[in-house]
Amino acid sequence: MKKIITYILNNELLAYLLFGIATTLVSILSRLVIYQLTHQELLATALANIIGILFAFIANDTIVFKQTKKNRLIRLMKFTLARLSTFLLDLCLTFLFVTRFPHIIGQFVNENLDKINAIETVIAQFLIIILNYIFSKVFIFKK
């Protein structure tokens, strides 16, 4: 088991995928818990994104792309900018499919807003993973 973990952590793409999945789970769980506590879908989306951004930067900077401390602040700013763009995408998707037009997904789940929110969350996170990898690899964590 230790060999498998070492292999994954030493392979940039596999490590990125592993921590991408971890970030997605952190974001989804945060969002769903916050939504259940507040029933405010946009607030839940915003706070979950902040939590996800911080978790992802630490994992990507230190483990995945094995960056030095030099220029960490610059990388954090670039990373935050890239994640803010996908955050805006997340907010737009939430607004469109949960707040404004819930019936698009709702027609399949008896208009249950909790299920609509959960389905939209998973779809949005899938798109966000792809975009975040492109931003990280091309613009932020250069060798």
Tab-separated table of C-alpha atoms in Angstrom:
chain	number	residue	atom	x	y	z
A	1	MET	CA	0.000	0.000	0.000
A	2	LYS	CA	2.852	2.365	0.851
A	3	LYS	CA	4.405	1.738	-2.600
A	4	ILE	CA	1.131	2.647	-4.294
A	5	ILE	CA	0.805	5.891	-2.338
A	6	THR	CA	4.440	6.779	-3.058
A	7	TYR	CA	3.931	6.040	-6.760
A	8	ILE	CA	0.833	8.250	-6.912
A	9	LEU	CA	2.474	11.118	-5.041
A	10	ASN	CA	5.558	10.979	-7.284
A	11	ASN	CA	3.480	11.073	-10.478
A	12	GLU	CA	2.325	14.647	-11.071
A	13	LEU	CA	-0.803	13.767	-13.042
A	14	LEU	CA	-1.924	11.052	-10.633
A	15	ALA	CA	-1.228	13.276	-7.626
A	16	TYR	CA	-3.184	16.100	-9.278
A	17	LEU	CA	-6.108	13.767	-9.906
A	18	LEU	CA	-5.990	12.443	-6.340
A	19	PHE	CA	-5.954	15.923	-4.817
A	20	GLY	CA	-8.474	17.123	-7.384
A	21	ILE	CA	-10.836	14.436	-6.158
A	22	ALA	CA	-10.048	15.367	-2.549
A	23	THR	CA	-10.679	19.050	-3.310
A	24	THR	CA	-13.932	18.185	-5.040
A	25	LEU	CA	-15.071	16.155	-2.053
A	26	VAL	CA	-14.092	18.958	0.337
A	27	SER	CA	-16.008	21.468	-1.814
A	28	ILE	CA	-19.087	19.299	-2.273
A	29	LEU	CA	-19.302	18.266	1.383
A	30	SER	CA	-18.721	21.850	2.538
A	31	ARG	CA	-21.362	23.150	0.171
A	32	LEU	CA	-23.962	20.558	1.096
A	33	VAL	CA	-23.395	20.983	4.843
A	34	ILE	CA	-23.500	24.780	4.617
A	35	TYR	CA	-26.621	24.585	2.448
A	36	GLN	CA	-28.344	22.284	4.940
A	37	LEU	CA	-27.477	24.675	7.767
A	38	THR	CA	-28.505	27.873	5.966
A	39	HIS	CA	-30.694	26.911	2.967
A	40	GLN	CA	-28.858	29.690	1.112
A	41	GLU	CA	-27.535	28.145	-2.102
A	42	LEU	CA	-25.368	31.086	-3.144
A	43	LEU	CA	-23.829	31.467	0.324
A	44	ALA	CA	-23.128	27.729	0.430
A	45	THR	CA	-21.518	27.905	-3.010
A	46	ALA	CA	-19.350	30.902	-2.052
A	47	LEU	CA	-18.086	29.480	1.250
A	48	ALA	CA	-17.455	26.027	-0.224
A	49	ASN	CA	-15.380	27.598	-2.992
A	50	ILE	CA	-13.245	29.520	-0.505
A	51	ILE	CA	-12.621	26.359	1.501
A	52	GLY	CA	-11.838	24.424	-1.691
A	53	ILE	CA	-9.439	27.088	-3.006
A	54	LEU	CA	-7.384	27.104	0.197
A	55	PHE	CA	-7.256	23.314	0.391
A	56	ALA	CA	-6.325	22.978	-3.286
A	57	PHE	CA	-3.556	25.588	-3.201
A	58	ILE	CA	-1.822	24.002	-0.237
A	59	ALA	CA	-2.056	20.520	-1.798
A	60	ASN	CA	-0.983	21.609	-5.281
A	61	ASP	CA	1.807	23.916	-4.181
A	62	THR	CA	3.427	21.592	-1.664
A	63	ILE	CA	2.575	18.049	-2.783
A	64	VAL	CA	1.512	17.908	-6.446
A	65	PHE	CA	3.810	20.418	-8.136
A	66	LYS	CA	6.451	20.394	-5.363
A	67	GLN	CA	7.138	24.100	-5.505
A	68	THR	CA	9.730	25.920	-3.430
A	69	LYS	CA	8.747	28.672	-1.040
A	70	LYS	CA	10.149	31.228	-3.476
A	71	ASN	CA	7.367	33.139	-5.280
A	72	ARG	CA	4.654	31.349	-3.268
A	73	LEU	CA	2.698	34.586	-2.881
A	74	ILE	CA	2.717	35.152	-6.640
A	75	ARG	CA	1.541	31.577	-7.215
A	76	LEU	CA	-1.171	32.039	-4.603
A	77	MET	CA	-2.387	35.195	-6.366
A	78	LYS	CA	-2.417	33.476	-9.787
A	79	PHE	CA	-4.060	30.411	-8.296
A	80	THR	CA	-6.696	32.529	-6.578
A	81	LEU	CA	-7.391	34.429	-9.790
A	82	ALA	CA	-7.795	31.195	-11.739
A	83	ARG	CA	-10.015	29.722	-9.045
A	84	LEU	CA	-12.079	32.908	-8.881
A	85	SER	CA	-12.850	32.480	-12.566
A	86	THR	CA	-14.113	28.946	-11.966
A	87	PHE	CA	-15.872	30.224	-8.828
A	88	LEU	CA	-17.773	32.697	-11.014
A	89	LEU	CA	-18.682	29.837	-13.323
A	90	ASP	CA	-19.927	27.897	-10.289
A	91	LEU	CA	-22.034	30.845	-9.112
A	92	CYS	CA	-23.494	31.321	-12.591
A	93	LEU	CA	-24.391	27.641	-12.883
A	94	THR	CA	-25.935	27.690	-9.395
A	95	PHE	CA	-27.932	30.805	-10.184
A	96	LEU	CA	-29.134	29.424	-13.517
A	97	PHE	CA	-29.949	25.849	-12.528
A	98	VAL	CA	-30.895	26.152	-8.835
A	99	THR	CA	-32.126	29.699	-8.268
A	100	ARG	CA	-33.524	30.949	-11.588
A	101	PHE	CA	-34.493	27.836	-13.574
A	102	PRO	CA	-34.687	24.953	-11.064
A	103	HIS	CA	-37.287	23.179	-13.192
A	104	ILE	CA	-34.605	22.219	-15.770
A	105	ILE	CA	-33.162	19.691	-13.293
A	106	GLY	CA	-36.256	19.616	-11.094
A	107	GLN	CA	-38.374	17.891	-13.718
A	108	PHE	CA	-36.284	14.762	-13.075
A	109	VAL	CA	-36.422	14.884	-9.241
A	110	ASN	CA	-39.981	16.018	-8.479
A	111	GLU	CA	-38.849	19.655	-8.119
A	112	ASN	CA	-36.988	18.770	-4.885
A	113	LEU	CA	-34.659	21.754	-4.354
A	114	ASP	CA	-32.229	19.766	-2.192
A	115	LYS	CA	-31.773	17.222	-4.990
A	116	ILE	CA	-31.595	19.944	-7.647
A	117	ASN	CA	-28.806	21.636	-5.680
A	118	ALA	CA	-26.926	18.354	-5.187
A	119	ILE	CA	-27.114	17.397	-8.886
A	120	GLU	CA	-26.032	20.851	-10.054
A	121	THR	CA	-23.164	20.769	-7.549
A	122	VAL	CA	-21.760	17.523	-8.974
A	123	ILE	CA	-22.081	18.690	-12.599
A	124	ALA	CA	-20.429	22.030	-11.830
A	125	GLN	CA	-17.551	20.382	-9.956
A	126	PHE	CA	-16.817	18.091	-12.896
A	127	LEU	CA	-16.440	21.072	-15.240
A	128	ILE	CA	-14.404	22.980	-12.672
A	129	ILE	CA	-11.870	20.140	-12.233
A	130	ILE	CA	-11.074	20.195	-15.946
A	131	LEU	CA	-10.663	23.968	-16.104
A	132	ASN	CA	-8.602	24.123	-12.920
A	133	TYR	CA	-6.132	21.536	-14.235
A	134	ILE	CA	-5.617	23.551	-17.407
A	135	PHE	CA	-5.076	26.776	-15.444
A	136	SER	CA	-2.715	25.110	-12.939
A	137	LYS	CA	-0.575	23.307	-15.492
A	138	VAL	CA	-0.340	26.112	-18.051
A	139	PHE	CA	-0.352	29.336	-16.005
A	140	ILE	CA	0.491	28.759	-12.341
A	141	PHE	CA	2.793	25.847	-11.466
A	142	LYS	CA	5.491	26.010	-14.109
A	143	LYS	CA	8.667	23.989	-13.740
